[in-house]
Amino acid sequence: MTNSAFSTLAIKPELLSSIQSLDYEVMTPIQAQSLPVLLAGQDLIAQAKTGSGKTAAFAIGLLNKLEVLNYQTQALVLCPTRELADQVSNEIRRLARTIPNTKILTLCGGKPMGPQLASLQRDPHIVVGTPGRILKHLGKGTLKLDSLKTLVLDEADRMLDMGFHEDIMQIIDSMPRQRQTLLFSATYPAGIKKISDAVQTDPVDIRVEASHHSTQIKQVFYEIEKGERTNTLIALLEHYAPESTLVFCNTKQQCQELAAELRQQDFHALALHGDLEQFDRDQVLVQFSNNSSSILIATDVAARGLDIKELAAVINFELTRDPEVHIHRIGRTGRAGSEGLAISLFTASETQRLKAIEEYQGSPASIEKPSSLKTRENFKLYPPMVTLFVNGGRKDKVRAGDLLGALTANSVLSGEQIGKITIFDKISYIAVEQKLAKQALDILSEGKIKGRKFRVRRLR
Ligand code: AMP
């Protein structure tokens, strides 16, 4: 057991007293695990969500190291949104209250440059900001990172989602290699491992919610009559109302037919199969992974290499012949902390396949009747987000920060209401909350991005 009193840490007395004045009595689990590593100067990759106390963890680490008499920028915290950057600055300020003359500056996009330039007349000790604006100041030479000791990437997964990868890499190019790099992320998609490999040195990996490894999956089989598949699928969607569902079909024709039928019933369903052109495949994946489509219907081949996790439900429209494929399919459901749902439909003629699965998994299947499903009149399953398509991309020098800046400049929309931003060579996609789709569309179509007009439309 780790002792979770802050007094067990080797930190400056004034920092300890500010922690006490904030009434932080014991360390949160992420603090107890990460602070010894942080204080020892090691790199760290930590799984931590908002509310875990991660901000105080890295703030204590970088304040403890700070040399106040050295008027150079010693720490940089990169955040995906202005809102998060403000919260992080506030937490650092509160903890720094007992360390006189600490200068902390927030540099975010969507804010006028003038005051930022004035504040940069004297180098701040700690800078917190969003990648686009930080890069802009580096370009102007108004921010210097050549004496940087600590870099923090906060909500790194969200920064990657918002298309900040290149900006982050460019920012890192202008800081010393010899530094401490701390990466905090709620999820660990492939991109996180890649960026960690590229910018960290032997990071200590801390996952407080490690129990997630043995994700619980609730698996139910429904025995149906021939010709009842689509109706049962709709009943399942009504009964369970899963936020995101991956439906497996055995053929691409079935994928297409099912998607068309579901769309006719006003479900937001998209099909993914081997016949799609790259452009269409990308577009389907963008819409599903940014939560603007609730149902993805795929063949096993098309779903191969699909980096979509955290699915609320996986539904097997038909059973597969290969029990190993079945286990692989259902393993995609389950999210951190909550149970996954795996449902399979089968008819009497598929009983052999069911037996093979039972044998392979070493336990009998739990079989239920479709009549047990509660169906609902006028049921709607709307995805939380909507995707906007912009006919400009990387080759037009459009960056995530430009799109975010254009959307949030007049403060009608906030960064929190904007989801994943995906940039391709010639086009970009932006996810925004469903209820703000029209406003976002108007802002982008009427305004300019990087001084240019782009065509913007909403994907259905
Ligand atoms: P965060 O996960 O960094 O967004 O922090 C969540 C909240 O927990 C913030 O309001 C912090 O001020 C607060 N907090 C951080 N560490 C502690 C602690 N050890 N004890 C009590 N509250 C804390």
Tab-separated table of C-alpha atoms and ligand atoms in Angstrom:
chain	number	residue	atom	x	y	z
A	1	MET	CA	0.000	0.000	0.000
A	2	THR	CA	1.280	3.450	-0.829
A	3	ASN	CA	0.945	5.976	1.949
A	4	SER	CA	-1.279	8.632	0.461
A	5	ALA	CA	-0.384	11.620	2.652
A	6	PHE	CA	1.189	14.489	0.693
A	7	SER	CA	3.704	14.907	3.543
A	8	THR	CA	5.395	11.663	2.485
A	9	LEU	CA	6.557	13.376	-0.708
A	10	ALA	CA	9.887	15.108	-1.070
A	11	ILE	CA	8.461	18.498	-2.029
A	12	LYS	CA	9.202	22.114	-1.107
A	13	PRO	CA	7.611	23.120	2.217
A	14	GLU	CA	5.793	26.075	0.620
A	15	LEU	CA	4.172	23.717	-1.881
A	16	LEU	CA	3.085	21.441	0.925
A	17	SER	CA	1.504	24.372	2.711
A	18	SER	CA	-0.446	25.430	-0.379
A	19	ILE	CA	-1.706	21.862	-0.782
A	20	GLN	CA	-2.845	21.989	2.842
A	21	SER	CA	-4.523	25.351	2.362
A	22	LEU	CA	-6.531	23.848	-0.513
A	23	ASP	CA	-7.737	21.120	1.865
A	24	TYR	CA	-6.337	18.327	-0.250
A	25	GLU	CA	-6.007	15.837	2.572
A	26	VAL	CA	-4.857	12.700	0.829
A	27	MET	CA	-3.523	12.017	-2.629
A	28	THR	CA	-5.938	10.683	-5.228
A	29	PRO	CA	-4.856	7.325	-6.751
A	30	ILE	CA	-3.316	8.985	-9.813
A	31	GLN	CA	-1.408	11.421	-7.583
A	32	ALA	CA	-0.154	8.651	-5.269
A	33	GLN	CA	1.151	6.673	-8.218
A	34	SER	CA	2.474	9.427	-10.428
A	35	LEU	CA	4.023	11.905	-7.983
A	36	PRO	CA	6.998	9.743	-6.912
A	37	VAL	CA	7.783	9.176	-10.614
A	38	LEU	CA	7.255	12.836	-11.472
A	39	LEU	CA	9.407	14.083	-8.612
A	40	ALA	CA	12.189	11.688	-9.571
A	41	GLY	CA	12.327	13.476	-12.936
A	42	GLN	CA	11.221	10.499	-14.997
A	43	ASP	CA	8.986	10.578	-18.050
A	44	LEU	CA	5.443	9.438	-17.455
A	45	ILE	CA	2.508	8.214	-19.497
A	46	ALA	CA	-0.626	8.114	-17.385
A	47	GLN	CA	-4.197	7.147	-17.952
A	48	ALA	CA	-6.232	9.805	-16.240
A	49	LYS	CA	-9.554	11.466	-16.748
A	50	THR	CA	-10.869	14.831	-15.698
A	51	GLY	CA	-11.773	14.596	-12.047
A	52	SER	CA	-8.930	12.241	-11.170
A	53	GLY	CA	-6.731	15.007	-9.791
A	54	LYS	CA	-4.265	14.721	-12.684
A	55	THR	CA	-3.825	18.486	-12.973
A	56	ALA	CA	-2.628	18.851	-9.397
A	57	ALA	CA	-0.323	15.854	-9.982
A	58	PHE	CA	1.630	17.450	-12.809
A	59	ALA	CA	1.281	20.956	-11.346
A	60	ILE	CA	2.979	19.856	-8.116
A	61	GLY	CA	5.688	18.152	-10.176
A	62	LEU	CA	6.511	21.191	-12.260
A	63	LEU	CA	6.169	23.741	-9.454
A	64	ASN	CA	8.507	21.733	-7.273
A	65	LYS	CA	11.179	21.904	-9.960
A	66	LEU	CA	10.651	25.552	-10.779
A	67	GLU	CA	13.502	28.000	-10.288
A	68	VAL	CA	11.687	31.268	-9.676
A	69	LEU	CA	14.811	33.396	-9.978
A	70	ASN	CA	15.460	32.049	-13.430
A	71	TYR	CA	13.264	34.161	-15.737
A	72	GLN	CA	12.934	31.657	-18.539
A	73	THR	CA	10.075	29.439	-19.628
A	74	GLN	CA	10.670	26.192	-17.793
A	75	ALA	CA	7.387	24.357	-18.288
A	76	LEU	CA	4.821	24.084	-21.064
A	77	VAL	CA	1.410	22.427	-20.741
A	78	LEU	CA	-0.380	21.726	-24.022
A	79	CYS	CA	-4.163	21.311	-23.859
A	80	PRO	CA	-6.761	20.566	-26.555
A	81	THR	CA	-9.147	23.429	-25.730
A	82	ARG	CA	-9.172	26.919	-24.285
A	83	GLU	CA	-11.547	25.787	-21.535
A	84	LEU	CA	-9.183	23.078	-20.356
A	85	ALA	CA	-6.199	25.439	-20.594
A	86	ASP	CA	-8.023	27.919	-18.334
A	87	GLN	CA	-8.823	25.207	-15.793
A	88	VAL	CA	-5.238	23.984	-15.802
A	89	SER	CA	-3.838	27.514	-15.361
A	90	ASN	CA	-6.207	28.117	-12.454
A	91	GLU	CA	-5.152	24.940	-10.696
A	92	ILE	CA	-1.447	25.757	-11.172
A	93	ARG	CA	-2.038	29.317	-9.918
A	94	ARG	CA	-3.815	28.057	-6.814
A	95	LEU	CA	-0.969	25.709	-6.003
A	96	ALA	CA	1.636	28.380	-6.753
A	97	ARG	CA	0.122	30.920	-4.355
A	98	THR	CA	2.776	30.247	-1.723
A	99	ILE	CA	5.638	30.579	-4.216
A	100	PRO	CA	5.993	34.340	-4.760
A	101	ASN	CA	6.680	35.792	-8.209
A	102	THR	CA	5.732	32.718	-10.197
A	103	LYS	CA	4.595	33.860	-13.618
A	104	ILE	CA	2.050	31.641	-15.340
A	105	LEU	CA	0.674	32.597	-18.744
A	106	THR	CA	-2.195	31.114	-20.742
A	107	LEU	CA	-1.822	31.293	-24.534
A	108	CYS	CA	-4.863	30.104	-26.451
A	109	GLY	CA	-6.313	30.531	-29.887
A	110	GLY	CA	-9.508	32.529	-30.357
A	111	LYS	CA	-8.103	35.279	-28.117
A	112	PRO	CA	-6.523	38.526	-29.387
A	113	MET	CA	-2.745	38.478	-29.834
A	114	GLY	CA	-2.112	41.956	-28.380
A	115	PRO	CA	-2.387	41.200	-24.661
A	116	GLN	CA	-0.507	37.924	-25.166
A	117	LEU	CA	2.390	39.759	-26.832
A	118	ALA	CA	2.441	42.288	-23.984
A	119	SER	CA	2.568	39.511	-21.376
A	120	LEU	CA	5.402	37.864	-23.241
A	121	GLN	CA	7.631	40.932	-22.828
A	122	ARG	CA	9.017	39.083	-19.843
A	123	ASP	CA	9.317	35.316	-20.206
A	124	PRO	CA	6.757	33.448	-18.101
A	125	HIS	CA	7.955	30.541	-15.965
A	126	ILE	CA	5.054	28.354	-16.998
A	127	VAL	CA	2.997	28.483	-20.195
A	128	VAL	CA	-0.332	26.714	-20.632
A	129	GLY	CA	-1.938	26.777	-24.054
A	130	THR	CA	-3.422	25.222	-27.155
A	131	PRO	CA	-1.050	23.904	-29.846
A	132	GLY	CA	-2.034	26.248	-32.681
A	133	ARG	CA	-1.451	29.465	-30.750
A	134	ILE	CA	1.755	28.222	-29.100
A	135	LEU	CA	3.120	27.425	-32.550
A	136	LYS	CA	2.195	30.889	-33.739
A	137	HIS	CA	4.160	32.514	-30.914
A	138	LEU	CA	7.138	30.264	-31.580
A	139	GLY	CA	7.004	31.328	-35.231
A	140	LYS	CA	7.018	34.993	-34.243
A	141	GLY	CA	9.841	34.429	-31.790
A	142	THR	CA	7.705	35.813	-28.964
A	143	LEU	CA	7.871	32.551	-27.040
A	144	LYS	CA	11.158	30.754	-26.436
A	145	LEU	CA	11.365	27.188	-25.286
A	146	ASP	CA	15.121	26.615	-25.375
A	147	SER	CA	15.359	26.370	-21.580
A	148	LEU	CA	12.311	24.183	-21.156
A	149	LYS	CA	12.585	21.511	-18.450
A	150	THR	CA	9.101	19.989	-18.447
A	151	LEU	CA	6.549	19.364	-21.186
A	152	VAL	CA	3.045	18.188	-20.316
A	153	LEU	CA	0.641	16.849	-22.925
A	154	ASP	CA	-2.758	16.998	-21.242
A	155	GLU	CA	-5.701	15.051	-22.684
A	156	ALA	CA	-3.338	13.860	-25.379
A	157	ASP	CA	-5.944	11.597	-26.981
A	158	ARG	CA	-8.263	14.538	-27.449
A	159	MET	CA	-5.467	16.631	-28.950
A	160	LEU	CA	-4.814	13.863	-31.478
A	161	ASP	CA	-8.568	13.614	-32.155
A	162	MET	CA	-8.588	17.310	-32.913
A	163	GLY	CA	-5.803	16.936	-35.454
A	164	PHE	CA	-3.029	18.600	-33.451
A	165	HIS	CA	-0.415	15.891	-34.042
A	166	GLU	CA	1.721	17.872	-36.479
A	167	ASP	CA	1.521	21.079	-34.451
A	168	ILE	CA	2.647	19.230	-31.336
A	169	MET	CA	5.598	17.667	-33.146
A	170	GLN	CA	6.659	21.063	-34.483
A	171	ILE	CA	6.441	22.617	-31.040
A	172	ILE	CA	8.580	19.816	-29.605
A	173	ASP	CA	11.194	20.480	-32.290
A	174	SER	CA	11.897	23.825	-30.676
A	175	MET	CA	12.630	22.534	-27.184
A	176	PRO	CA	15.652	20.756	-25.698
A	177	ARG	CA	15.785	16.990	-26.041
A	178	GLN	CA	16.923	16.809	-22.453
A	179	ARG	CA	13.643	17.396	-20.649
A	180	GLN	CA	10.905	15.658	-18.725
A	181	THR	CA	7.834	14.762	-20.783
A	182	LEU	CA	4.549	13.882	-19.106
A	183	LEU	CA	1.677	12.532	-21.147
A	184	PHE	CA	-1.867	12.277	-19.763
A	185	SER	CA	-4.606	10.595	-21.737
A	186	ALA	CA	-8.026	9.156	-20.933
A	187	THR	CA	-7.738	6.481	-23.630
A	188	TYR	CA	-4.819	4.730	-25.313
A	189	PRO	CA	-5.493	4.534	-29.058
A	190	ALA	CA	-2.617	3.567	-31.383
A	191	GLY	CA	-1.695	7.229	-31.971
A	192	ILE	CA	-0.875	7.709	-28.282
A	193	LYS	CA	1.697	4.919	-28.279
A	194	LYS	CA	3.226	6.416	-31.411
A	195	ILE	CA	3.574	9.905	-30.008
A	196	SER	CA	4.897	8.555	-26.707
A	197	ASP	CA	7.548	6.531	-28.571
A	198	ALA	CA	8.520	9.623	-30.544
A	199	VAL	CA	8.781	12.172	-27.742
A	200	GLN	CA	9.385	10.307	-24.461
A	201	THR	CA	12.303	8.425	-22.954
A	202	ASP	CA	11.497	5.198	-21.070
A	203	PRO	CA	8.233	6.552	-19.673
A	204	VAL	CA	6.735	4.913	-16.603
A	205	ASP	CA	3.267	3.693	-17.584
A	206	ILE	CA	0.554	4.299	-15.010
A	207	ARG	CA	-2.985	3.106	-15.475
A	208	VAL	CA	-5.051	3.630	-12.431
A	209	GLU	CA	-8.109	2.001	-13.917
A	210	ALA	CA	-6.136	-1.124	-14.725
A	211	SER	CA	-9.109	-3.337	-13.837
A	212	HIS	CA	-10.387	-2.518	-17.318
A	213	HIS	CA	-8.122	-5.257	-18.710
A	214	SER	CA	-10.694	-7.875	-17.894
A	215	THR	CA	-13.628	-6.011	-19.410
A	216	GLN	CA	-16.930	-7.598	-18.597
A	217	ILE	CA	-19.015	-8.487	-21.608
A	218	LYS	CA	-22.648	-9.412	-21.295
A	219	GLN	CA	-23.364	-11.900	-24.038
A	220	VAL	CA	-26.877	-12.802	-25.118
A	221	PHE	CA	-28.144	-14.921	-28.025
A	222	TYR	CA	-31.605	-14.464	-29.521
A	223	GLU	CA	-33.229	-17.342	-31.355
A	224	ILE	CA	-35.304	-15.982	-34.226
A	225	GLU	CA	-37.479	-17.206	-37.068
A	226	LYS	CA	-36.290	-16.885	-40.631
A	227	GLY	CA	-37.117	-13.452	-42.026
A	228	GLU	CA	-37.176	-11.883	-38.566
A	229	ARG	CA	-33.592	-10.606	-38.529
A	230	THR	CA	-34.111	-6.953	-39.378
A	231	ASN	CA	-37.161	-6.583	-37.140
A	232	THR	CA	-35.338	-8.178	-34.255
A	233	LEU	CA	-32.347	-5.926	-34.801
A	234	ILE	CA	-34.596	-2.870	-34.607
A	235	ALA	CA	-36.244	-4.256	-31.455
A	236	LEU	CA	-32.769	-4.710	-29.953
A	237	LEU	CA	-31.842	-1.114	-30.735
A	238	GLU	CA	-35.077	0.064	-29.128
A	239	HIS	CA	-34.622	-2.125	-26.079
A	240	TYR	CA	-30.963	-1.407	-25.351
A	241	ALA	CA	-30.589	2.016	-27.065
A	242	PRO	CA	-26.810	1.623	-27.350
A	243	GLU	CA	-24.894	4.818	-28.125
A	244	SER	CA	-22.655	3.089	-30.657
A	245	THR	CA	-23.164	-0.299	-32.256
A	246	LEU	CA	-21.065	-2.364	-34.611
A	247	VAL	CA	-23.221	-4.861	-36.513
A	248	PHE	CA	-21.478	-7.771	-38.214
A	249	CYS	CA	-22.881	-9.303	-41.391
A	250	ASN	CA	-21.349	-12.175	-43.300
A	251	THR	CA	-21.637	-10.595	-46.757
A	252	LYS	CA	-21.228	-7.115	-48.201
A	253	GLN	CA	-24.592	-7.330	-49.904
A	254	GLN	CA	-26.234	-7.888	-46.564
A	255	CYS	CA	-24.330	-4.907	-45.119
A	256	GLN	CA	-25.687	-2.648	-47.830
A	257	GLU	CA	-29.247	-3.923	-47.616
A	258	LEU	CA	-29.360	-3.651	-43.852
A	259	ALA	CA	-27.921	-0.113	-43.859
A	260	ALA	CA	-30.552	0.948	-46.393
A	261	GLU	CA	-33.359	-0.619	-44.353
A	262	LEU	CA	-32.227	0.984	-41.120
A	263	ARG	CA	-31.857	4.377	-42.747
A	264	GLN	CA	-35.369	4.048	-44.037
A	265	GLN	CA	-36.457	3.609	-40.430
A	266	ASP	CA	-34.595	6.814	-39.537
A	267	PHE	CA	-31.591	5.192	-37.857
A	268	HIS	CA	-28.184	6.690	-38.608
A	269	ALA	CA	-26.548	3.568	-40.007
A	270	LEU	CA	-23.555	3.308	-42.337
A	271	ALA	CA	-22.155	0.290	-44.152
A	272	LEU	CA	-18.477	-0.578	-44.375
A	273	HIS	CA	-17.476	-3.221	-46.863
A	274	GLY	CA	-14.687	-4.111	-49.249
A	275	ASP	CA	-16.268	-2.462	-52.290
A	276	LEU	CA	-16.053	1.072	-50.938
A	277	GLU	CA	-13.584	3.492	-52.499
A	278	GLN	CA	-10.971	4.832	-50.088
A	279	PHE	CA	-12.746	8.204	-49.930
A	280	ASP	CA	-16.068	6.642	-48.902
A	281	ARG	CA	-14.412	4.289	-46.455
A	282	ASP	CA	-12.633	7.215	-44.772
A	283	GLN	CA	-15.864	9.165	-44.607
A	284	VAL	CA	-17.798	6.291	-43.033
A	285	LEU	CA	-15.071	5.754	-40.442
A	286	VAL	CA	-14.843	9.439	-39.644
A	287	GLN	CA	-18.591	9.647	-39.034
A	288	PHE	CA	-18.711	6.573	-36.864
A	289	SER	CA	-15.610	7.306	-34.821
A	290	ASN	CA	-16.580	10.925	-34.126
A	291	ASN	CA	-19.997	9.841	-32.797
A	292	SER	CA	-22.081	11.285	-35.604
A	293	SER	CA	-23.314	7.882	-36.692
A	294	SER	CA	-24.722	5.388	-34.202
A	295	ILE	CA	-24.559	2.174	-36.195
A	296	LEU	CA	-21.771	0.754	-38.318
A	297	ILE	CA	-22.524	-2.358	-40.339
A	298	ALA	CA	-19.470	-4.255	-41.463
A	299	THR	CA	-18.094	-7.512	-42.772
A	300	ASP	CA	-15.237	-9.129	-40.880
A	301	VAL	CA	-12.796	-8.241	-43.624
A	302	ALA	CA	-13.830	-4.575	-43.715
A	303	ALA	CA	-13.675	-4.333	-39.916
A	304	ARG	CA	-10.133	-5.706	-39.843
A	305	GLY	CA	-7.686	-3.093	-38.645
A	306	LEU	CA	-10.548	-0.875	-37.526
A	307	ASP	CA	-9.203	1.108	-34.599
A	308	ILE	CA	-12.575	1.657	-32.971
A	309	LYS	CA	-12.877	0.601	-29.377
A	310	GLU	CA	-15.247	1.516	-26.587
A	311	LEU	CA	-18.293	0.326	-28.457
A	312	ALA	CA	-21.478	0.151	-26.417
A	313	ALA	CA	-22.633	-2.923	-28.325
A	314	VAL	CA	-21.609	-5.482	-30.918
A	315	ILE	CA	-24.420	-7.283	-32.707
A	316	ASN	CA	-23.920	-10.378	-34.822
A	317	PHE	CA	-26.647	-10.188	-37.442
A	318	GLU	CA	-25.736	-13.747	-38.339
A	319	LEU	CA	-23.431	-16.161	-36.566
A	320	THR	CA	-20.055	-16.756	-38.104
A	321	ARG	CA	-18.890	-20.251	-38.946
A	322	ASP	CA	-15.613	-19.688	-37.115
A	323	PRO	CA	-15.924	-19.463	-33.304
A	324	GLU	CA	-12.573	-17.681	-33.073
A	325	VAL	CA	-13.937	-14.914	-35.314
A	326	HIS	CA	-16.981	-14.720	-33.029
A	327	ILE	CA	-14.824	-14.115	-29.948
A	328	HIS	CA	-12.824	-11.540	-31.844
A	329	ARG	CA	-16.002	-9.719	-32.926
A	330	ILE	CA	-17.499	-9.494	-29.458
A	331	GLY	CA	-14.181	-8.450	-27.905
A	332	ARG	CA	-14.677	-5.028	-29.468
A	333	THR	CA	-17.396	-4.020	-27.067
A	334	GLY	CA	-16.888	-2.779	-23.512
A	335	ARG	CA	-15.721	0.592	-22.357
A	336	ALA	CA	-13.616	1.654	-19.435
A	337	GLY	CA	-15.592	1.005	-16.314
A	338	SER	CA	-18.816	-0.231	-17.892
A	339	GLU	CA	-20.010	-3.555	-19.165
A	340	GLY	CA	-19.960	-4.354	-22.868
A	341	LEU	CA	-22.934	-5.846	-24.667
A	342	ALA	CA	-22.595	-8.583	-27.279
A	343	ILE	CA	-25.742	-9.849	-28.963
A	344	SER	CA	-26.106	-12.550	-31.576
A	345	LEU	CA	-29.080	-13.502	-33.689
A	346	PHE	CA	-29.453	-17.077	-34.876
A	347	THR	CA	-32.072	-19.248	-36.565
A	348	ALA	CA	-32.594	-22.978	-36.130
A	349	SER	CA	-30.411	-23.619	-39.169
A	350	GLU	CA	-27.447	-21.973	-37.412
A	351	THR	CA	-27.576	-24.240	-34.331
A	352	GLN	CA	-24.342	-25.974	-35.358
A	353	ARG	CA	-22.524	-22.627	-35.324
A	354	LEU	CA	-23.917	-21.858	-31.881
A	355	LYS	CA	-22.686	-25.234	-30.592
A	356	ALA	CA	-19.211	-24.538	-31.964
A	357	ILE	CA	-19.135	-21.181	-30.142
A	358	GLU	CA	-20.283	-22.730	-26.857
A	359	GLU	CA	-17.595	-25.355	-27.154
A	360	TYR	CA	-14.907	-22.822	-27.993
A	361	GLN	CA	-15.743	-20.475	-25.130
A	362	GLY	CA	-16.260	-23.360	-22.734
A	363	SER	CA	-19.617	-22.181	-21.432
A	364	PRO	CA	-23.255	-22.508	-22.480
A	365	ALA	CA	-24.871	-19.625	-24.320
A	366	SER	CA	-27.476	-17.506	-22.612
A	367	ILE	CA	-30.439	-17.650	-24.981
A	368	GLU	CA	-33.404	-15.311	-24.873
A	369	LYS	CA	-36.559	-14.788	-26.884
A	370	PRO	CA	-37.135	-11.679	-28.991
A	371	SER	CA	-40.561	-11.390	-27.344
A	372	SER	CA	-38.755	-10.357	-24.130
A	373	LEU	CA	-37.562	-7.151	-25.806
A	374	LYS	CA	-39.347	-3.937	-24.898
A	375	THR	CA	-40.100	-2.032	-28.064
A	376	ARG	CA	-40.991	1.647	-28.010
A	377	GLU	CA	-43.329	3.739	-30.112
A	378	ASN	CA	-41.710	6.606	-32.023
A	379	PHE	CA	-38.278	5.593	-30.803
A	380	LYS	CA	-35.361	7.676	-32.082
A	381	LEU	CA	-31.692	6.870	-31.656
A	382	TYR	CA	-29.920	10.041	-32.656
A	383	PRO	CA	-26.136	10.228	-32.514
A	384	PRO	CA	-24.830	13.003	-30.238
A	385	MET	CA	-22.747	14.667	-32.959
A	386	VAL	CA	-23.025	15.772	-36.576
A	387	THR	CA	-20.188	15.841	-39.117
A	388	LEU	CA	-19.421	18.937	-41.168
A	389	PHE	CA	-17.468	18.483	-44.376
A	390	VAL	CA	-15.048	21.232	-45.433
A	391	ASN	CA	-13.564	21.215	-48.931
A	392	GLY	CA	-10.098	22.253	-47.728
A	393	GLY	CA	-7.390	20.208	-46.068
A	394	ARG	CA	-3.715	19.814	-45.309
A	395	LYS	CA	-2.666	20.856	-48.817
A	396	ASP	CA	-4.587	24.093	-48.362
A	397	LYS	CA	-2.645	24.608	-45.127
A	398	VAL	CA	-5.807	24.116	-43.094
A	399	ARG	CA	-5.002	22.988	-39.572
A	400	ALA	CA	-7.236	21.815	-36.752
A	401	GLY	CA	-6.443	25.002	-34.855
A	402	ASP	CA	-7.699	27.134	-37.769
A	403	LEU	CA	-11.025	25.311	-37.869
A	404	LEU	CA	-11.410	25.404	-34.108
A	405	GLY	CA	-10.422	29.067	-34.087
A	406	ALA	CA	-12.927	29.958	-36.814
A	407	LEU	CA	-15.718	28.128	-34.982
A	408	THR	CA	-15.045	29.557	-31.543
A	409	ALA	CA	-13.868	33.065	-32.471
A	410	ASN	CA	-17.189	34.805	-31.806
A	411	SER	CA	-17.751	32.788	-28.605
A	412	VAL	CA	-21.114	31.409	-29.744
A	413	LEU	CA	-19.572	27.931	-29.703
A	414	SER	CA	-17.078	26.696	-27.158
A	415	GLY	CA	-14.274	24.198	-27.728
A	416	GLU	CA	-16.112	21.704	-25.524
A	417	GLN	CA	-18.970	21.498	-28.019
A	418	ILE	CA	-16.681	20.529	-30.852
A	419	GLY	CA	-15.596	16.944	-31.245
A	420	LYS	CA	-13.062	15.222	-33.396
A	421	ILE	CA	-11.437	17.193	-36.212
A	422	THR	CA	-10.016	15.044	-38.984
A	423	ILE	CA	-7.876	16.577	-41.704
A	424	PHE	CA	-7.075	14.887	-45.002
A	425	ASP	CA	-5.042	16.311	-47.878
A	426	LYS	CA	-7.893	18.114	-49.591
A	427	ILE	CA	-10.806	17.894	-47.177
A	428	SER	CA	-11.537	18.072	-43.469
A	429	TYR	CA	-14.273	16.832	-41.179
A	430	ILE	CA	-15.429	18.467	-37.977
A	431	ALA	CA	-17.771	16.888	-35.447
A	432	VAL	CA	-20.041	19.295	-33.583
A	433	GLU	CA	-22.853	18.703	-31.146
A	434	GLN	CA	-26.091	17.836	-32.947
A	435	LYS	CA	-28.032	20.860	-31.657
A	436	LEU	CA	-25.324	23.278	-32.810
A	437	ALA	CA	-24.948	21.907	-36.315
A	438	LYS	CA	-26.732	24.768	-38.017
A	439	GLN	CA	-24.907	27.494	-36.118
A	440	ALA	CA	-21.540	25.864	-36.815
A	441	LEU	CA	-22.420	25.443	-40.472
A	442	ASP	CA	-23.418	29.110	-40.748
A	443	ILE	CA	-20.279	30.328	-38.998
A	444	LEU	CA	-18.036	28.325	-41.300
A	445	SER	CA	-19.893	29.024	-44.551
A	446	GLU	CA	-20.223	32.731	-43.931
A	447	GLY	CA	-16.797	33.325	-42.449
A	448	LYS	CA	-13.304	32.639	-43.682
A	449	ILE	CA	-10.757	30.061	-42.679
A	450	LYS	CA	-7.173	31.286	-43.001
A	451	GLY	CA	-8.503	34.234	-44.966
A	452	ARG	CA	-10.162	31.965	-47.519
A	453	LYS	CA	-13.703	30.883	-48.236
A	454	PHE	CA	-14.319	27.144	-48.203
A	455	ARG	CA	-17.391	25.142	-49.102
A	456	VAL	CA	-18.905	23.517	-46.031
A	457	ARG	CA	-21.789	21.083	-45.811
A	458	ARG	CA	-23.393	18.826	-43.301
A	459	LEU	CA	-23.131	15.070	-43.828
A	460	ARG	CA	-26.305	13.088	-43.394
B	1	AMP	P1	-8.648	17.270	-12.289
B	1	AMP	O1	-8.817	15.798	-12.483
B	1	AMP	O2	-7.228	17.658	-12.368
B	1	AMP	O3	-9.525	18.040	-13.218
B	1	AMP	O4	-9.085	17.638	-10.780
B	1	AMP	C1	-10.368	17.445	-10.277
B	1	AMP	C2	-10.645	18.278	-9.009
B	1	AMP	O5	-10.112	17.650	-7.858
B	1	AMP	C3	-10.086	19.688	-9.022
B	1	AMP	O6	-11.124	20.556	-8.646
B	1	AMP	C4	-9.003	19.669	-7.974
B	1	AMP	O7	-8.893	20.925	-7.344
B	1	AMP	C5	-9.435	18.597	-7.030
B	1	AMP	N1	-8.325	17.852	-6.394
B	1	AMP	C6	-7.134	17.531	-6.961
B	1	AMP	N2	-6.387	16.815	-6.090
B	1	AMP	C7	-7.117	16.645	-4.975
B	1	AMP	C8	-6.877	15.978	-3.727
B	1	AMP	N3	-5.760	15.316	-3.484
B	1	AMP	N4	-7.866	16.025	-2.803
B	1	AMP	C9	-9.013	16.672	-3.041
B	1	AMP	N5	-9.289	17.331	-4.201
B	1	AMP	C10	-8.354	17.315	-5.171
